[in-house]
XYZ file of C-alpha atoms in Angstrom:
683
model
C -6.719 -82.453 -46.042
C -8.004 -80.469 -48.606
C -6.707 -76.676 -48.888
C -10.614 -76.061 -50.824
C -12.055 -76.799 -46.773
C -10.625 -75.418 -43.878
C -9.033 -78.080 -41.725
C -11.721 -79.356 -38.541
C -10.467 -80.642 -35.393
C -9.283 -79.803 -32.004
C -5.195 -79.728 -32.334
C -5.937 -76.710 -34.942
C -8.146 -74.748 -33.263
C -7.165 -74.811 -29.542
C -3.820 -73.377 -29.963
C -5.594 -70.413 -30.939
C -7.891 -70.579 -28.709
C -5.308 -70.499 -25.903
C -2.954 -68.007 -27.854
C -6.219 -65.565 -28.046
C -6.524 -65.977 -24.367
C -2.765 -65.377 -23.276
C -3.156 -62.177 -25.759
C -5.799 -60.797 -24.778
C -3.498 -61.700 -20.800
C -1.365 -60.090 -21.940
C -2.224 -56.596 -23.492
C -1.943 -53.314 -21.930
C -4.613 -52.364 -19.054
C -4.552 -48.588 -20.085
C -5.729 -47.268 -22.867
C -3.475 -45.201 -25.700
C -2.876 -41.270 -26.667
C -5.159 -42.450 -30.569
C -3.275 -39.684 -32.620
C -0.602 -39.681 -35.118
C 1.222 -36.729 -35.706
C 4.769 -35.647 -37.127
C 6.041 -32.340 -37.235
C 5.823 -30.132 -40.655
C 2.116 -32.503 -41.029
C -1.283 -31.585 -40.750
C -3.455 -32.245 -37.873
C -6.062 -34.515 -39.121
C -8.267 -34.895 -36.601
C -10.647 -32.697 -35.229
C -9.734 -29.619 -33.134
C -7.435 -30.660 -30.197
C -8.320 -28.603 -26.694
C -6.695 -29.367 -23.478
C -9.073 -31.541 -20.690
C -7.300 -31.273 -18.041
C -4.103 -29.099 -16.572
C -0.619 -30.599 -17.831
C 3.003 -28.961 -17.705
C 4.863 -28.344 -21.091
C 7.668 -30.656 -21.008
C 11.228 -29.076 -22.464
C 12.536 -31.088 -25.842
C 15.645 -33.937 -25.360
C 17.802 -30.787 -27.067
C 16.452 -28.602 -25.087
C 17.302 -30.567 -22.124
C 20.664 -30.831 -23.620
C 21.549 -27.600 -24.315
C 20.226 -26.592 -20.244
C 22.876 -29.097 -19.094
C 24.896 -28.419 -21.337
C 25.247 -24.727 -19.860
C 24.876 -25.597 -16.369
C 28.405 -28.117 -17.067
C 29.710 -24.719 -18.264
C 28.867 -22.773 -15.650
C 30.264 -23.917 -12.361
C 29.884 -21.171 -9.356
C 33.020 -21.525 -7.024
C 32.419 -22.624 -3.654
C 34.926 -20.596 -0.941
C 36.212 -20.929 2.770
C 36.461 -18.136 4.665
C 39.487 -18.378 7.088
C 39.228 -16.467 10.189
C 42.417 -18.316 10.884
C 44.584 -16.302 8.100
C 42.720 -13.032 9.135
C 43.772 -12.988 12.999
C 47.352 -14.333 12.354
C 48.334 -12.235 9.788
C 47.427 -9.112 11.816
C 48.857 -10.445 14.868
C 52.121 -10.863 12.601
C 51.712 -6.673 10.685
C 50.776 -5.411 14.903
C 54.671 -6.981 15.502
C 56.132 -5.623 12.674
C 58.636 -2.637 12.224
C 58.256 0.290 10.893
C 60.790 2.419 11.893
C 59.812 6.075 11.758
C 56.736 4.715 10.373
C 55.402 3.094 13.767
C 52.460 5.970 14.360
C 50.755 4.843 10.549
C 50.430 0.917 12.571
C 47.439 1.065 13.518
C 46.157 3.088 10.261
C 47.744 -0.342 8.452
C 46.106 -2.530 10.462
C 42.651 -1.313 9.754
C 43.154 -1.355 6.127
C 44.322 -4.781 6.182
C 41.289 -5.430 8.101
C 38.923 -4.552 5.713
C 40.544 -5.738 3.065
C 40.120 -8.915 4.861
C 36.449 -8.425 5.737
C 35.667 -8.793 1.567
C 38.746 -11.283 1.043
C 41.506 -11.994 -0.859
C 40.737 -15.347 -2.830
C 43.458 -17.737 -4.025
C 44.656 -17.789 -7.838
C 47.098 -18.421 -10.247
C 48.293 -22.457 -11.361
C 46.795 -25.748 -10.666
C 43.154 -26.348 -9.932
C 42.112 -23.211 -9.322
C 38.979 -22.070 -11.174
C 40.123 -18.203 -13.755
C 38.044 -15.958 -11.792
C 37.880 -12.678 -13.308
C 36.777 -9.570 -12.228
C 32.751 -8.859 -14.847
C 30.294 -7.619 -12.390
C 28.399 -10.910 -14.231
C 30.719 -13.294 -12.638
C 30.017 -14.527 -8.922
C 31.600 -16.584 -5.884
C 30.077 -18.299 -3.044
C 31.846 -18.328 0.613
C 30.959 -20.207 3.126
C 31.004 -18.160 6.226
C 29.908 -19.453 10.266
C 27.542 -22.572 8.408
C 26.037 -19.805 5.953
C 27.753 -19.154 2.055
C 26.415 -15.626 0.556
C 26.873 -14.830 -2.941
C 29.301 -12.004 -4.135
C 30.046 -10.823 -7.272
C 34.013 -11.439 -8.473
C 34.614 -7.928 -8.974
C 34.006 -7.297 -4.938
C 36.841 -9.457 -3.576
C 40.910 -9.097 -3.590
C 43.395 -11.146 -5.555
C 46.777 -11.118 -3.468
C 47.504 -8.556 -6.407
C 44.574 -5.763 -5.693
C 45.262 -6.402 -2.741
C 48.640 -4.873 -2.085
C 47.677 -2.069 -4.229
C 45.011 -1.549 -1.730
C 47.216 -1.479 0.237
C 49.861 0.688 -1.016
C 47.398 3.330 -1.807
C 45.727 3.224 1.306
C 49.487 3.767 3.623
C 50.530 6.775 0.757
C 46.810 8.070 2.408
C 47.395 8.383 6.089
C 50.109 11.087 6.078
C 51.935 13.187 3.240
C 54.535 12.088 1.752
C 54.015 9.007 2.875
C 55.421 6.251 -0.149
C 52.791 3.161 0.887
C 54.172 1.010 -1.179
C 57.817 1.675 -1.104
C 57.650 1.369 3.507
C 54.664 -2.124 2.932
C 57.831 -3.463 0.495
C 60.087 -3.066 3.135
C 58.673 -3.622 6.226
C 57.866 -7.631 4.887
C 53.763 -6.243 5.451
C 53.129 -7.442 2.067
C 54.570 -10.695 1.829
C 52.241 -10.474 5.718
C 49.421 -10.181 3.085
C 48.325 -14.296 1.737
C 44.847 -15.079 1.076
C 42.117 -16.257 3.588
C 38.878 -16.991 0.983
C 40.758 -21.182 0.416
C 38.894 -22.241 -2.254
C 36.538 -25.944 -1.383
C 36.792 -28.287 -4.407
C 34.164 -30.611 -3.426
C 30.918 -28.632 -2.907
C 32.389 -26.480 -5.572
C 31.757 -30.254 -7.411
C 28.669 -31.617 -5.606
C 26.470 -28.014 -6.039
C 27.631 -28.674 -9.940
C 26.840 -32.449 -10.281
C 23.287 -30.921 -8.379
C 22.953 -28.470 -10.812
C 23.838 -30.374 -13.431
C 21.104 -33.192 -12.549
C 17.981 -31.569 -10.997
C 17.398 -29.056 -14.175
C 13.812 -28.800 -14.692
C 11.745 -30.592 -17.566
C 9.316 -28.735 -18.028
C 8.875 -24.925 -19.331
C 5.476 -24.297 -18.233
C 2.024 -24.967 -17.539
C -0.794 -25.792 -20.741
C -4.033 -24.712 -18.486
C -7.735 -27.089 -18.860
C -9.467 -25.278 -21.812
C -6.527 -23.799 -23.886
C -6.540 -24.972 -27.427
C -3.591 -26.953 -28.622
C -3.649 -27.396 -32.324
C -6.696 -26.667 -34.628
C -8.150 -29.172 -37.095
C -5.778 -28.710 -40.407
C -3.378 -26.834 -38.364
C 0.335 -27.156 -40.035
C 2.169 -29.369 -37.468
C 5.376 -27.213 -35.806
C 8.077 -27.615 -33.148
C 6.220 -25.802 -30.496
C 2.591 -27.511 -31.243
C 5.162 -30.978 -31.384
C 6.089 -30.030 -28.566
C 2.644 -29.143 -26.612
C 1.376 -32.557 -28.200
C 4.292 -34.595 -26.921
C 4.111 -33.071 -23.676
C -0.409 -33.462 -22.870
C 0.518 -37.059 -24.940
C 3.202 -37.644 -22.038
C 0.316 -36.839 -19.416
C -2.366 -38.578 -20.229
C -0.907 -41.958 -20.464
C 0.478 -41.853 -17.186
C -2.084 -40.213 -15.209
C -4.944 -40.706 -16.748
C -4.865 -43.148 -19.709
C -8.568 -45.224 -19.856
C -10.656 -43.313 -18.713
C -14.258 -45.328 -19.989
C -15.611 -48.446 -18.426
C -13.588 -50.956 -17.546
C -15.422 -54.037 -19.181
C -15.010 -52.052 -22.969
C -10.991 -51.946 -22.253
C -11.866 -55.784 -22.506
C -14.134 -56.070 -25.411
C -11.565 -53.570 -27.002
C -9.032 -55.856 -25.678
C -10.204 -58.542 -27.156
C -11.304 -57.523 -30.718
C -7.116 -56.738 -31.147
C -6.226 -59.948 -29.790
C -9.058 -61.799 -31.777
C -8.006 -59.964 -35.521
C -4.338 -60.511 -34.697
C -5.179 -64.845 -34.563
C -7.197 -65.113 -36.828
C -5.270 -63.436 -39.673
C -2.876 -65.111 -38.620
C -4.056 -68.191 -38.718
C -5.207 -66.962 -42.174
C -2.191 -65.500 -43.316
C -1.159 -69.621 -42.996
C -4.459 -71.602 -44.543
C -3.340 -69.338 -47.426
C 0.521 -69.815 -47.951
C 0.931 -73.430 -46.458
C -2.100 -74.888 -45.248
C 0.043 -78.337 -44.944
C 1.458 -77.203 -42.037
C -2.490 -77.618 -39.346
C -1.549 -81.283 -40.539
C 1.902 -81.247 -38.725
C 1.196 -80.004 -34.922
C 4.635 -79.358 -33.850
C 5.636 -76.780 -36.699
C 1.875 -75.643 -35.958
C 2.576 -75.285 -32.693
C 5.961 -73.575 -33.599
C 4.964 -71.284 -35.394
C 2.411 -69.472 -32.963
C 5.125 -69.361 -29.819
C 6.830 -67.720 -32.452
C 4.469 -65.326 -32.653
C 3.775 -65.449 -28.954
C 7.509 -64.391 -28.289
C 7.524 -61.503 -31.287
C 4.232 -59.884 -29.155
C 5.320 -60.742 -25.591
C 8.912 -58.366 -26.444
C 6.493 -55.784 -27.879
C 4.763 -55.299 -24.843
C 7.129 -55.567 -22.038
C 9.873 -54.522 -24.146
C 7.479 -50.868 -24.635
C 6.591 -50.752 -21.037
C 10.257 -51.157 -19.386
C 11.810 -48.402 -22.164
C 10.724 -47.864 -25.518
C 14.223 -46.341 -25.698
C 14.949 -51.035 -25.438
C 12.688 -51.843 -28.491
C 15.257 -50.348 -30.794
C 17.858 -53.023 -29.554
C 15.749 -55.701 -29.571
C 16.148 -58.053 -32.458
C 12.652 -58.412 -34.095
C 14.820 -59.532 -37.312
C 15.533 -63.547 -35.473
C 11.857 -63.666 -36.044
C 12.162 -64.477 -39.344
C 15.379 -66.120 -39.123
C 13.555 -67.922 -36.704
C 10.702 -68.816 -39.084
C 13.133 -69.104 -42.362
C 14.760 -72.047 -40.539
C 12.203 -74.577 -40.613
C 9.397 -73.062 -43.628
C 9.474 -71.925 -47.208
C 9.581 -68.142 -47.495
C 6.421 -67.568 -48.666
C 5.722 -69.036 -45.318
C 8.499 -66.630 -43.799
C 7.199 -63.277 -45.209
C 3.371 -63.232 -44.187
C 4.063 -64.528 -40.465
C 6.834 -62.122 -39.718
C 4.715 -59.250 -41.001
C 1.954 -60.287 -38.234
C 4.248 -60.701 -36.232
C 5.368 -57.488 -36.221
C 1.803 -56.299 -35.996
C 2.085 -55.956 -32.173
C 4.717 -53.300 -32.124
C 2.892 -50.967 -34.689
C -0.630 -50.771 -32.471
C 0.960 -51.006 -29.136
C 4.362 -49.020 -29.198
C 5.121 -45.191 -29.497
C 6.952 -44.906 -32.719
C 4.822 -47.839 -33.965
C 4.952 -47.295 -37.441
C 9.255 -46.078 -37.150
C 9.743 -49.166 -35.658
C 7.247 -51.661 -37.805
C 9.115 -50.436 -41.041
C 12.435 -50.878 -40.003
C 11.986 -53.673 -38.419
C 9.876 -55.351 -41.374
C 12.686 -54.088 -44.217
C 15.464 -55.260 -42.590
C 13.782 -58.979 -42.092
C 12.988 -58.616 -45.388
C 17.196 -57.744 -45.982
C 17.862 -61.099 -43.707
C 15.535 -63.294 -44.804
C 17.349 -63.293 -48.555
C 21.135 -62.160 -46.979
C 21.098 -65.178 -44.493
C 20.259 -67.693 -47.798
C 24.163 -66.894 -49.062
C 25.432 -66.040 -45.170
C 25.206 -68.138 -42.621
C 27.850 -70.430 -41.500
C 30.041 -69.151 -39.373
C 31.754 -65.883 -39.386
C 29.781 -65.361 -42.399
C 26.567 -64.641 -39.818
C 28.606 -61.146 -38.381
C 27.707 -59.853 -42.344
C 23.969 -60.548 -42.180
C 24.109 -58.142 -38.546
C 26.274 -55.829 -40.509
C 23.361 -55.648 -43.482
C 20.488 -55.854 -40.805
C 22.268 -52.663 -38.682
C 23.035 -50.487 -42.025
C 18.875 -51.198 -43.024
C 18.399 -50.106 -40.070
C 20.095 -46.741 -40.633
C 19.077 -46.087 -44.384
C 15.082 -46.065 -43.364
C 15.613 -44.197 -39.562
C 17.660 -42.300 -41.243
C 14.674 -40.992 -43.877
C 12.135 -40.656 -40.290
C 14.634 -38.706 -38.909
C 15.031 -36.438 -42.546
C 11.473 -36.135 -42.156
C 12.094 -34.494 -38.647
C 14.730 -32.307 -40.042
C 17.406 -34.082 -38.937
C 16.280 -33.907 -35.124
C 18.014 -36.548 -32.800
C 20.026 -37.699 -35.322
C 22.590 -37.370 -33.037
C 21.451 -39.776 -30.835
C 23.849 -41.704 -30.567
C 22.010 -44.032 -27.569
C 19.672 -44.530 -30.318
C 22.144 -45.432 -33.454
C 24.530 -47.362 -30.926
C 21.120 -49.864 -29.626
C 20.494 -50.583 -32.922
C 24.356 -51.467 -33.611
C 24.018 -53.985 -31.111
C 20.661 -55.583 -31.869
C 21.667 -56.168 -35.357
C 24.486 -58.421 -34.371
C 22.445 -60.103 -31.276
C 20.879 -62.003 -34.260
C 24.922 -63.874 -34.635
C 24.274 -64.610 -30.758
C 20.533 -65.920 -30.921
C 19.863 -67.156 -34.208
C 21.578 -70.027 -32.306
C 18.290 -70.620 -30.273
C 16.964 -72.780 -33.058
C 18.700 -75.835 -32.526
C 17.377 -75.721 -28.694
C 13.575 -74.929 -31.113
C 14.195 -78.283 -33.156
C 14.872 -79.885 -29.549
C 12.103 -78.235 -27.998
C 9.173 -78.997 -30.949
C 11.107 -82.431 -33.097
C 12.036 -80.229 -35.918
C 14.601 -80.005 -38.208
C 15.766 -76.689 -39.247
C 17.053 -75.795 -42.770
C 20.518 -75.556 -41.603
C 20.612 -78.490 -39.432
C 19.458 -79.981 -42.978
C 22.162 -78.939 -45.148
C 24.649 -80.498 -42.794
C 23.552 -83.308 -43.636
C 23.671 -83.406 -46.995
C 27.498 -83.001 -46.499
C 29.434 -85.685 -47.755
C 31.835 -85.816 -45.697
C 29.193 -87.008 -42.816
C 30.141 -90.117 -41.175
C 27.445 -92.352 -42.995
C 27.734 -91.087 -46.054
C 31.237 -91.607 -46.288
C 31.196 -95.435 -44.452
C 28.089 -95.577 -47.760
C 30.359 -94.034 -50.198
C 33.017 -96.399 -49.268
C 31.106 -99.230 -48.904
C 28.895 -99.507 -51.371
C 29.835 -96.848 -54.141
C 27.109 -98.169 -56.594
C 24.324 -97.112 -54.645
C 26.363 -93.496 -53.116
C 25.753 -92.668 -56.479
C 22.104 -93.670 -56.945
C 21.345 -91.977 -54.182
C 23.601 -88.214 -55.693
C 21.678 -88.480 -58.800
C 18.525 -89.114 -57.032
C 19.369 -85.758 -55.326
C 19.651 -83.995 -58.347
C 16.842 -85.055 -59.779
C 14.400 -84.475 -56.740
C 16.240 -81.464 -56.447
C 14.707 -80.110 -59.574
C 11.680 -82.156 -59.123
C 11.034 -79.788 -55.237
C 11.621 -76.351 -57.069
C 9.444 -77.548 -60.088
C 6.349 -77.360 -57.642
C 8.297 -75.489 -54.056
C 8.347 -78.112 -52.235
C 11.753 -78.319 -49.465
C 14.117 -78.733 -51.380
C 17.266 -78.582 -48.100
C 14.512 -82.041 -46.645
C 13.890 -83.826 -50.181
C 18.222 -83.798 -50.866
C 18.867 -84.882 -47.492
C 16.157 -87.087 -48.298
C 17.793 -88.583 -51.426
C 21.050 -89.165 -50.011
C 19.875 -91.428 -47.283
C 16.971 -93.874 -48.300
C 19.003 -96.200 -49.796
C 21.389 -95.714 -45.930
C 20.379 -99.596 -45.677
C 22.201 -100.581 -48.563
C 25.593 -100.300 -46.409
C 25.566 -103.453 -44.603
C 24.526 -105.794 -46.918
C 26.162 -103.875 -50.585
C 26.733 -106.765 -52.949
C 23.734 -107.949 -53.259
C 21.997 -105.172 -55.425
C 23.555 -105.124 -58.872
C 24.684 -101.104 -58.457
C 27.538 -102.694 -56.677
C 28.212 -105.500 -58.498
C 31.718 -104.640 -59.746
C 33.361 -108.427 -59.466
C 30.972 -109.620 -61.811
C 29.811 -112.650 -59.585
C 26.372 -112.718 -58.539
C 25.449 -112.388 -55.313
C 21.716 -113.971 -55.532
C 22.931 -116.581 -57.294
C 21.685 -119.974 -55.346
C 18.801 -118.480 -54.265
C 14.714 -118.778 -54.237
C 13.380 -115.486 -55.633
C 11.597 -115.500 -52.678
C 14.953 -115.636 -50.156
C 16.511 -112.880 -52.989
C 13.415 -110.876 -52.161
C 13.908 -110.942 -48.600
C 17.314 -109.876 -49.011
C 16.235 -107.099 -51.345
C 13.443 -105.828 -48.943
C 15.512 -105.760 -45.663
C 17.410 -102.833 -46.821
C 14.771 -100.379 -45.349
C 15.031 -101.575 -41.201
C 18.526 -102.181 -42.393
C 18.617 -98.661 -43.359
C 16.324 -97.022 -39.747
C 18.637 -99.385 -37.656
C 21.351 -97.152 -39.513
C 19.511 -94.123 -38.932
C 19.145 -94.521 -35.489
C 22.311 -94.953 -34.605
C 23.464 -92.141 -36.057
C 20.684 -90.358 -34.755
C 18.776 -88.917 -37.493
C 16.077 -86.980 -37.462
C 12.300 -88.686 -37.770
C 11.991 -86.800 -41.032
C 14.941 -88.395 -42.617
C 13.707 -92.208 -41.398
C 10.422 -91.274 -42.978
C 11.799 -91.677 -46.453
C 14.107 -94.935 -45.854
C 10.498 -96.491 -44.971
C 8.295 -94.633 -47.858
C 10.555 -94.599 -50.709
C 9.286 -97.871 -51.832
C 6.082 -97.768 -49.726
C 4.290 -101.000 -49.669
C 5.648 -102.109 -53.774
C 6.192 -105.232 -54.288
C 10.243 -106.476 -55.418
C 8.364 -107.319 -58.669
C 11.800 -109.008 -60.544
C 11.624 -111.468 -57.926
C 7.815 -112.153 -58.230
C 7.684 -112.722 -61.855
C 10.662 -115.075 -61.322
C 8.035 -116.340 -58.674
C 5.531 -116.561 -60.213
C 6.310 -117.593 -63.551
C 8.527 -120.654 -61.534
C 4.382 -121.865 -60.166
C 4.661 -120.299 -57.268
C 1.345 -119.609 -55.035
C -0.041 -115.776 -55.325
C -1.877 -115.961 -52.297
C 1.133 -116.039 -50.780
C 2.331 -113.195 -52.382
C 2.969 -110.708 -49.642
C 6.310 -111.599 -48.341
C 7.742 -110.003 -51.820
C 6.159 -106.301 -50.270
C 7.602 -104.407 -48.723
C 6.799 -103.375 -45.338
C 6.855 -99.726 -45.410
C 4.461 -96.539 -45.568
C 2.552 -94.892 -48.605
C 4.378 -91.694 -48.888
C 2.723 -88.389 -47.151
C 4.159 -85.463 -48.827
C 5.403 -83.926 -51.441
C 8.882 -84.892 -50.946
C 8.661 -88.245 -50.286
C 6.273 -88.902 -53.040
C 9.447 -86.912 -55.344
C 11.650 -89.119 -53.595
C 9.540 -92.254 -54.570
C 9.426 -91.111 -58.039
C 12.789 -89.970 -58.669
C 14.354 -92.889 -57.162
C 12.130 -95.482 -58.553
C 12.859 -93.322 -62.515
C 16.567 -93.072 -61.908
C 17.108 -96.801 -61.718
C 14.587 -97.531 -64.656
C 16.459 -95.412 -66.823
C 19.531 -97.169 -67.237
C 17.535 -100.215 -68.562
C 15.991 -98.447 -72.069
C 17.892 -99.307 -75.003
C 17.659 -95.556 -76.372
C 16.882 -92.226 -74.796
C 14.657 -90.695 -77.494
C 11.923 -87.968 -76.174
C 9.397 -90.562 -77.433
C 11.125 -93.598 -75.057
C 11.928 -91.409 -71.920
C 8.160 -90.746 -72.170
C 6.475 -93.130 -72.098
C 9.100 -94.000 -69.007
C 8.003 -91.499 -67.036
C 4.311 -92.060 -67.395
C 4.369 -95.395 -67.128
C 6.201 -95.206 -64.463
C 3.705 -93.044 -63.101
C 0.788 -94.472 -63.786
C 2.100 -97.585 -62.034
C 2.711 -95.715 -58.829
C -1.366 -94.814 -58.472
C -2.447 -98.401 -59.689
C -0.843 -98.989 -56.691
C -2.206 -96.853 -54.519
C 0.799 -95.489 -53.393
C 0.125 -91.938 -53.621
C -3.847 -92.111 -51.657
C -2.057 -90.485 -49.026
C -0.508 -87.768 -50.225
C -0.781 -84.505 -49.808
C -0.306 -83.149 -54.052
C -2.473 -82.587 -56.602
C -2.367 -83.819 -59.956
C -0.776 -80.254 -61.612
C 1.593 -80.927 -59.325
C 2.069 -84.221 -60.508
C 2.588 -83.845 -64.459
C 5.010 -80.673 -62.952
C 7.072 -83.027 -61.758
C 7.098 -85.043 -64.679
C 7.922 -82.963 -67.314
C 10.514 -81.893 -65.107
C 11.547 -85.438 -64.889
C 11.882 -86.444 -68.364
C 13.803 -82.875 -69.809
C 16.284 -84.157 -66.894
C 16.212 -88.051 -67.731
C 16.838 -86.827 -71.842
C 19.877 -83.967 -70.926
C 22.274 -86.887 -68.282
C 21.189 -89.277 -70.875
C 22.049 -87.120 -74.299
C 24.402 -88.243 -76.291
C 27.715 -87.653 -77.517
C 30.161 -86.807 -80.531
C 31.956 -88.719 -81.697
C 35.500 -87.652 -82.040
C 36.585 -88.413 -85.593
C 40.100 -89.689 -85.740
C 43.315 -88.266 -86.969
C 44.500 -89.661 -90.427
C 48.058 -90.348 -90.037
C 50.439 -87.969 -93.014
C 51.510 -89.378 -95.370
C 55.325 -90.137 -95.894
C 57.320 -88.416 -97.472
C 55.039 -85.094 -97.075
C-alpha cells in the first residue's frame, strides 16, 4: 500500500459505510436550538422575537433560594381539642370559690372565651417557638377544617392566666382575681387545648418545599427577547434559557422531516470523512490491518453513542462520563500521532449535540491530552490513581475558567464537581477493558508488550538459563532496535518485545549456536554442512512451537518467522559449494520463513544481522562500521527481503545512520590504565 494513493478494497470502505449508516440512525430526531450565547457577551445574531408563548423559568439560584426560604418558614399545625375544653369547664364548675361562689358563671364564661381562641402548647421539647408578632401565623384544625390565624390571637398558658385574672377582677369590685384563681386551683385547671400536630406540619412543609413553581412569568408571542448586538445580561440569559427549553421540548424541528434526515446524513458523512482522512494522514498503514482499523471505528462509535444517549438521559451525567478513556483506549494500541487527532474527532459529537458542548468538549480535550502524557509514566497498579487525580484537576481548572466567565455562577454546584471527581476515577475502573478489546479484536496493547518485555517472565528466564549467549544477543538487539524504531517513529514497545523473543527457539538446542559454546567444543564437528544448516534453520519452527506453548501473541510470532526471512545460511552453504555440492539442491540451506512486512520487522532483521556481524570486525573504525552496515542492508535488498515491507528509502537511510552510531558506541575503545611504578628502595 502506497501513501501517495488512497487505499483500495472493500475492507476499507465497507466499514465506513456501516459506520455512516449507524450514525444516521442514532442521531437525534428533533431540531436543536442553534444559538450559542453566554452572559456578558453580545448577541451576535439577528434580533430574536418570541415565536410562541413560553414560561420564564426560574434559575437554579432562584429555585434554591425559594426552597431555602420555604424550608425556614415552617407554619405549625394544631388540633383543637373539645374534650380538654369540656373537662376544664366541668372542673371549674365544681371548684370551691368560697364567698365568691356568685362569680362562678362569670369565670366559666371568661374561660370559655379564652378556649374559644385557644391555648397553645409552648415550652421544651420539639414544640415550635411561636412568637406573638403579627407576621407569625399558625393553622388550627377543627372539625376537618384548617383555619389560618395570627399567632397573636391565641393564648399561651401564661397569657391565659393573665386574661383570666383581669376578667375575674372585673366581675366584682374589690375582688383580687389573681388571688382567687390561685387559691381556688383554677389556674391549675388551665391546660392547652391546641395540640401541636407534628405529622401534618412536616407533611405540609415538605409539600411546600417540593412543589415550588419553576416559573416566574410568561413571555407572549411577538415579544422582543434580545436585540442584535445587545449585551446579554442575567435577565436576558434567563429569557433565552427559557425560550430554548420550550423550543426543544415542545416544538423542536418544524420543517420537512426529509430535510432533517438529510442534515443528519451530511453531519454523519462529515464525521466519517474526517475520521478517514485523519487515519490516512497520520497512520495510513492502519488500512492494511483490518482488526486495528475496525477497532478505531468502534472506539469512535462508542464515543458517539455516549454523547448522544447520555445527553438524552440527563445532560448532567455528561460530566460523569469518562470520555478520557477514549484517548487511553486508543493509546493502548496506537502511537501518539494517531491518538490525538482521532480523539479530537471522537469528541466532536459532544460539541455538536450537547447543551454545554463547547465546555464539555474543551474540558475533555485538555484532560485527554494530559492523560495521554501522564499515563506514559503512571500506568501500573496504584499509579493509575495519579493519572485519575491529574485528570480531575485539569477538568476542575477548565470548569473554573468557564465559571469565572459566568461571574462564578454555578461554581457552588457540588453535584457537578462530584460527577467530575467520580468520572475521573472511573478511568481506573474502565481501563482494564483494553484486555477485553485485545481478545475481541486480536490486538496487542502497549501494556501487554511492556509485560512481555519483563525479563523475569518464564520463557525469558529459561532462555537466559539454557542459552545465556543468545539471551545477551537478544538484549543487545533489543537496544539497537529501540534506537532505530525511535528514529523513524516505529512502534518501540512492539519491536523491543519482538527482539527479546525472536531467537527463543534456540532454547531447545542452545549448543548448536556459537554464542552459547562456552566449553570450546564444536557442536557441528562431524556434521555435514547440510545437517548443520538444518539444525540452525530449525530454531525458527522451534521458536513458533515455544511461542504457542507460552501463549505469545501473533505479532511476536511474526518476528520469529521474519527475522531471517527467506535468506540463506551462508556459512554452511558456502562450505557445501566449496566441497563440490550441487547448487540445484541449495533450497535446504534457506530459511522457510516470511519476508518482513512492517517497519518493525525490517528493523529487527537488520539489527539481528548487524549485532552478530559486528562481532566479526577486526577493528571498529567509522569506515569499517559504515562498510559493514551498508553491506548488510544492500545484501538484504538484493535478496529481495524488503519487497513486501511498508518502509521507505528515507527510513532505511535513517536506520543505517542510527546503526552506524550505535555500533560505534558499543564497540568504542577503552583507555589503558597505566601501571603504578614500584616504590624506590630506600626512599
